[in-house]
PDB file of C-alpha atoms in Angstrom:
ATOM      1  CA  MET A  21      28.954 -57.045 -56.094  1.00 56.00           C
ATOM      2  CA  ALA A  22      29.986 -53.168 -57.176  1.00 89.00           C
ATOM      3  CA  ASN A  23      27.810 -50.672 -54.397  1.00 96.00           C
ATOM      4  CA  GLU A  24      29.088 -47.490 -53.930  1.00 97.00           C
ATOM      5  CA  ILE A  25      29.031 -45.947 -50.778  1.00 98.00           C
ATOM      6  CA  LEU A  26      30.054 -42.304 -50.718  1.00 97.00           C
ATOM      7  CA  ILE A  27      31.187 -40.844 -47.498  1.00 98.00           C
ATOM      8  CA  SER A  28      31.945 -37.032 -46.489  1.00 98.00           C
ATOM      9  CA  ASN A  29      32.658 -35.317 -43.336  1.00 98.00           C
ATOM     10  CA  ASP A  30      30.969 -32.832 -42.046  1.00 98.00           C
ATOM     11  CA  GLN A  31      32.223 -32.090 -38.864  1.00 98.00           C
ATOM     12  CA  ASP A  32      36.108 -31.141 -37.589  1.00 96.00           C
ATOM     13  CA  LYS A  33      35.619 -33.079 -34.220  1.00 95.00           C
ATOM     14  CA  ILE A  34      36.467 -36.414 -34.815  1.00 94.00           C
ATOM     15  CA  GLU A  35      39.420 -37.523 -36.712  1.00 95.00           C
ATOM     16  CA  VAL A  36      37.654 -39.607 -39.683  1.00 96.00           C
ATOM     17  CA  ILE A  37      40.657 -42.083 -40.764  1.00 96.00           C
ATOM     18  CA  LYS A  38      40.876 -44.279 -43.462  1.00 97.00           C
ATOM     19  CA  GLU A  39      39.707 -47.310 -41.264  1.00 97.00           C
ATOM     20  CA  MET A  40      36.729 -45.979 -39.615  1.00 97.00           C
ATOM     21  CA  GLU A  41      35.247 -45.302 -44.131  1.00 98.00           C
ATOM     22  CA  ASP A  42      36.148 -48.896 -44.332  1.00 98.00           C
ATOM     23  CA  LEU A  43      34.222 -49.901 -41.504  1.00 98.00           C
ATOM     24  CA  VAL A  44      31.536 -48.166 -42.766  1.00 98.00           C
ATOM     25  CA  VAL A  45      31.793 -49.313 -46.493  1.00 98.00           C
ATOM     26  CA  LYS A  46      31.978 -52.593 -45.051  1.00 98.00           C
ATOM     27  CA  SER A  47      28.956 -52.193 -42.669  1.00 98.00           C
ATOM     28  CA  CYS A  48      26.412 -51.300 -45.554  1.00 98.00           C
ATOM     29  CA  ASN A  49      27.961 -54.598 -47.202  1.00 98.00           C
ATOM     30  CA  ALA A  50      27.349 -57.409 -44.607  1.00 98.00           C
ATOM     31  CA  VAL A  51      23.964 -56.004 -44.319  1.00 98.00           C
ATOM     32  CA  LEU A  52      22.798 -56.112 -48.330  1.00 98.00           C
ATOM     33  CA  GLU A  53      24.822 -58.937 -48.492  1.00 97.00           C
ATOM     34  CA  ASN A  54      22.234 -60.699 -44.816  1.00 97.00           C
ATOM     35  CA  GLU A  55      19.814 -59.216 -47.071  1.00 97.00           C
ATOM     36  CA  GLY A  56      20.310 -61.067 -49.900  1.00 96.00           C
ATOM     37  CA  ILE A  57      20.295 -57.661 -51.791  1.00 95.00           C
ATOM     38  CA  GLU A  58      22.654 -58.859 -54.889  1.00 94.00           C
ATOM     39  CA  ASP A  59      21.403 -55.547 -56.969  1.00 95.00           C
ATOM     40  CA  ASP A  60      24.024 -52.759 -56.754  1.00 97.00           C
ATOM     41  CA  CYS A  61      23.276 -50.117 -54.583  1.00 98.00           C
ATOM     42  CA  GLU A  62      24.527 -46.665 -53.665  1.00 98.00           C
ATOM     43  CA  ILE A  63      24.454 -45.345 -49.855  1.00 98.00           C
ATOM     44  CA  SER A  64      25.600 -41.193 -48.407  1.00 98.00           C
ATOM     45  CA  VAL A  65      27.639 -41.461 -45.137  1.00 98.00           C
ATOM     46  CA  THR A  66      28.076 -38.574 -43.838  1.00 98.00           C
ATOM     47  CA  PHE A  67      29.799 -37.670 -40.858  1.00 98.00           C
ATOM     48  CA  VAL A  68      28.658 -34.190 -38.570  1.00 98.00           C
ATOM     49  CA  ASP A  69      28.908 -33.372 -34.804  1.00 98.00           C
ATOM     50  CA  ASN A  70      26.863 -33.059 -32.197  1.00 98.00           C
ATOM     51  CA  GLU A  71      25.192 -29.379 -33.685  1.00 98.00           C
ATOM     52  CA  LYS A  72      24.742 -30.530 -37.071  1.00 98.00           C
ATOM     53  CA  ILE A  73      22.620 -33.078 -36.202  1.00 98.00           C
ATOM     54  CA  SER A  74      20.707 -31.869 -33.848  1.00 98.00           C
ATOM     55  CA  LYS A  75      19.603 -29.104 -36.158  1.00 98.00           C
ATOM     56  CA  LEU A  76      18.342 -32.289 -39.086  1.00 98.00           C
ATOM     57  CA  ASN A  77      16.939 -33.971 -36.388  1.00 97.00           C
ATOM     58  CA  GLY A  78      14.784 -30.611 -35.332  1.00 97.00           C
ATOM     59  CA  GLU A  79      14.284 -29.773 -39.198  1.00 97.00           C
ATOM     60  CA  PHE A  80      13.021 -33.241 -39.810  1.00 96.00           C
ATOM     61  CA  ARG A  81      11.353 -35.372 -37.208  1.00 96.00           C
ATOM     62  CA  ASN A  82      10.703 -32.164 -35.487  1.00 96.00           C
ATOM     63  CA  LYS A  83      13.283 -33.263 -32.615  1.00 96.00           C
ATOM     64  CA  PRO A  84      15.677 -30.600 -32.070  1.00 94.00           C
ATOM     65  CA  VAL A  85      18.207 -33.092 -29.750  1.00 96.00           C
ATOM     66  CA  GLU A  86      20.868 -34.385 -30.366  1.00 96.00           C
ATOM     67  CA  THR A  87      20.906 -38.244 -31.506  1.00 98.00           C
ATOM     68  CA  ASP A  88      23.375 -40.424 -32.747  1.00 98.00           C
ATOM     69  CA  VAL A  89      22.294 -41.433 -36.082  1.00 98.00           C
ATOM     70  CA  LEU A  90      19.696 -40.355 -38.923  1.00 98.00           C
ATOM     71  CA  SER A  91      18.266 -42.123 -41.741  1.00 97.00           C
ATOM     72  CA  PHE A  92      16.667 -41.041 -45.018  1.00 97.00           C
ATOM     73  CA  PRO A  93      15.278 -44.097 -46.774  1.00 96.00           C
ATOM     74  CA  LEU A  94      15.212 -42.435 -50.333  1.00 95.00           C
ATOM     75  CA  GLY A  95      12.644 -46.614 -51.085  1.00 86.00           C
ATOM     76  CA  ASP A  96       9.163 -46.618 -50.964  1.00 86.00           C
ATOM     77  CA  ASP A  97       7.867 -49.886 -50.048  1.00 81.00           C
ATOM     78  CA  GLY A  98      10.326 -51.960 -51.124  1.00 80.00           C
ATOM     79  CA  TYR A  99      10.673 -49.688 -54.269  1.00 89.00           C
ATOM     80  CA  TYR A 100      13.459 -47.638 -55.309  1.00 93.00           C
ATOM     81  CA  ASP A 101      14.795 -45.251 -57.634  1.00 92.00           C
ATOM     82  CA  GLU A 102      17.904 -46.293 -60.241  1.00 94.00           C
ATOM     83  CA  ASN A 103      20.546 -44.098 -60.724  1.00 93.00           C
ATOM     84  CA  PRO A 104      20.916 -43.776 -64.334  1.00 94.00           C
ATOM     85  CA  GLU A 105      24.032 -43.016 -64.875  1.00 94.00           C
ATOM     86  CA  THR A 106      25.481 -46.397 -63.055  1.00 93.00           C
ATOM     87  CA  GLY A 107      22.058 -48.417 -62.610  1.00 93.00           C
ATOM     88  CA  ALA A 108      22.342 -48.885 -58.705  1.00 96.00           C
ATOM     89  CA  ILE A 109      19.350 -49.116 -56.501  1.00 97.00           C
ATOM     90  CA  MET A 110      19.451 -45.807 -54.512  1.00 97.00           C
ATOM     91  CA  LEU A 111      18.720 -46.403 -51.230  1.00 98.00           C
ATOM     92  CA  GLY A 112      19.316 -43.152 -49.458  1.00 97.00           C
ATOM     93  CA  ASP A 113      21.354 -41.077 -46.918  1.00 98.00           C
ATOM     94  CA  ILE A 114      22.722 -41.429 -43.414  1.00 98.00           C
ATOM     95  CA  VAL A 115      24.317 -39.160 -41.066  1.00 98.00           C
ATOM     96  CA  ILE A 116      25.487 -40.329 -38.306  1.00 98.00           C
ATOM     97  CA  SER A 117      27.229 -38.000 -35.500  1.00 98.00           C
ATOM     98  CA  LEU A 118      30.972 -39.081 -34.190  1.00 98.00           C
ATOM     99  CA  GLU A 119      30.696 -36.970 -32.145  1.00 97.00           C
ATOM    100  CA  LYS A 120      27.932 -39.049 -30.459  1.00 98.00           C
ATOM    101  CA  ALA A 121      29.420 -42.429 -31.565  1.00 98.00           C
ATOM    102  CA  LEU A 122      32.547 -41.725 -29.224  1.00 97.00           C
ATOM    103  CA  GLN A 123      30.257 -40.881 -26.493  1.00 97.00           C
ATOM    104  CA  GLN A 124      28.353 -43.590 -26.579  1.00 97.00           C
ATOM    105  CA  SER A 125      31.216 -45.694 -26.448  1.00 96.00           C
ATOM    106  CA  ASP A 126      32.200 -44.925 -23.735  1.00 95.00           C
ATOM    107  CA  ILE A 127      28.820 -44.916 -22.017  1.00 95.00           C
ATOM    108  CA  TYR A 128      28.482 -48.339 -22.836  1.00 93.00           C
ATOM    109  CA  GLY A 129      32.057 -49.467 -22.936  1.00 92.00           C
ATOM    110  CA  HIS A 130      32.960 -50.595 -26.527  1.00 92.00           C
ATOM    111  CA  SER A 131      35.808 -49.102 -29.084  1.00 92.00           C
ATOM    112  CA  VAL A 132      33.980 -46.402 -31.226  1.00 94.00           C
ATOM    113  CA  GLU A 133      34.649 -48.324 -33.928  1.00 94.00           C
ATOM    114  CA  ARG A 134      31.795 -50.712 -32.861  1.00 95.00           C
ATOM    115  CA  GLU A 135      29.472 -48.094 -32.032  1.00 97.00           C
ATOM    116  CA  VAL A 136      30.304 -46.123 -35.001  1.00 98.00           C
ATOM    117  CA  ALA A 137      29.775 -50.357 -36.976  1.00 98.00           C
ATOM    118  CA  PHE A 138      26.339 -50.466 -34.564  1.00 97.00           C
ATOM    119  CA  LEU A 139      24.918 -47.323 -36.127  1.00 98.00           C
ATOM    120  CA  THR A 140      25.522 -47.812 -39.946  1.00 98.00           C
ATOM    121  CA  VAL A 141      24.077 -51.283 -39.119  1.00 98.00           C
ATOM    122  CA  HIS A 142      21.544 -50.005 -37.638  1.00 97.00           C
ATOM    123  CA  SER A 143      20.497 -47.372 -40.421  1.00 98.00           C
ATOM    124  CA  MET A 144      21.220 -49.213 -43.214  1.00 98.00           C
ATOM    125  CA  HIS A 145      18.188 -51.230 -41.564  1.00 97.00           C
ATOM    126  CA  HIS A 146      15.813 -48.261 -41.988  1.00 96.00           C
ATOM    127  CA  LEU A 147      17.363 -47.744 -45.503  1.00 97.00           C
ATOM    128  CA  LEU A 148      15.912 -50.843 -46.238  1.00 96.00           C
ATOM    129  CA  GLY A 149      12.472 -49.885 -44.759  1.00 93.00           C
ATOM    130  CA  TYR A 150      13.029 -51.955 -41.102  1.00 93.00           C
ATOM    131  CA  ASP A 151      11.081 -50.057 -38.084  1.00 89.00           C
ATOM    132  CA  HIS A 152      12.010 -50.066 -34.592  1.00 85.00           C
ATOM    133  CA  GLU A 153       9.429 -47.180 -33.695  1.00 79.00           C
ATOM    134  CA  ASN A 154       6.528 -49.083 -32.558  1.00 76.00           C
ATOM    135  CA  GLY A 155       8.508 -51.520 -30.271  1.00 78.00           C
ATOM    136  CA  GLY A 156       7.106 -55.278 -31.039  1.00 87.00           C
ATOM    137  CA  GLU A 157       7.852 -57.704 -33.403  1.00 91.00           C
ATOM    138  CA  GLU A 158       9.100 -54.816 -35.364  1.00 89.00           C
ATOM    139  CA  GLU A 159      11.708 -53.960 -33.161  1.00 92.00           C
ATOM    140  CA  ARG A 160      12.539 -57.640 -32.526  1.00 95.00           C
ATOM    141  CA  ILE A 161      13.162 -58.851 -35.756  1.00 94.00           C
ATOM    142  CA  MET A 162      15.210 -55.168 -36.501  1.00 95.00           C
ATOM    143  CA  ARG A 163      17.343 -55.911 -33.332  1.00 94.00           C
ATOM    144  CA  LYS A 164      18.195 -58.758 -34.363  1.00 95.00           C
ATOM    145  CA  LYS A 165      19.225 -58.359 -37.761  1.00 97.00           C
ATOM    146  CA  GLU A 166      21.399 -56.234 -36.709  1.00 96.00           C
ATOM    147  CA  GLU A 167      23.066 -58.291 -34.057  1.00 95.00           C
ATOM    148  CA  GLU A 168      23.628 -60.774 -36.693  1.00 96.00           C
ATOM    149  CA  VAL A 169      25.709 -58.433 -38.965  1.00 97.00           C
ATOM    150  CA  LEU A 170      27.469 -57.471 -36.139  1.00 97.00           C
ATOM    151  CA  VAL A 171      28.409 -60.751 -34.381  1.00 95.00           C
ATOM    152  CA  ASN A 172      29.180 -61.871 -38.180  1.00 96.00           C
ATOM    153  CA  MET A 173      31.601 -58.550 -38.847  1.00 96.00           C
ATOM    154  CA  GLY A 174      32.946 -59.925 -35.886  1.00 93.00           C
ATOM    155  CA  LEU A 175      31.730 -56.750 -33.349  1.00 92.00           C
ATOM    156  CA  PRO A 176      29.371 -59.081 -31.158  1.00 87.00           C
ATOM    157  CA  ARG A 177      27.498 -57.223 -28.159  1.00 78.00           C
ATOM    158  CA  THR A 178      29.637 -57.521 -24.850  1.00 69.00           C
ATOM    159  CA  VAL A 179      28.451 -57.366 -21.631  1.00 46.00           C
ATOM    160  CA  THR A 180      29.139 -53.657 -20.519  1.00 50.00           C
ATOM    161  CA  ASP A 181      26.751 -52.473 -24.192  1.00 49.00           C
ATOM    162  CA  MET A 182      23.707 -53.985 -22.519  1.00 44.00           C
TER     163      MET A 182
END
């Protein structure tokens, strides 16, 4: 699998180190592997701060408040465009507020790395068509898949995460 995970940093409040970028790549690949996706995929991940994600949330979801992650899937009902240069399936864009991730890691009592991995895994599932907005069975399935991936990555939920 030769997935292309394009990472950019559009914030200056939290230093983005190579290990953080590697964790995002590992998280994206772990979801694709868990889902049995063998095609090469392309995903864009951008780190922002709370102010920037609030603006994006207002612009795209009409909710001008801070959130932790936004997903912008490029697929429609399981169909995705291909990058004409590489043949990779273009899944979409993930935007993570590192500022919010740090705040939430403090609240939940785990590392910022675990929080960023969770947000990446969560958003990857959205790019693949999973949803939790309506609750019920859809939410249960998505949460189960997220936890499977995180456990396989060695980042299980702890008692303080709940």
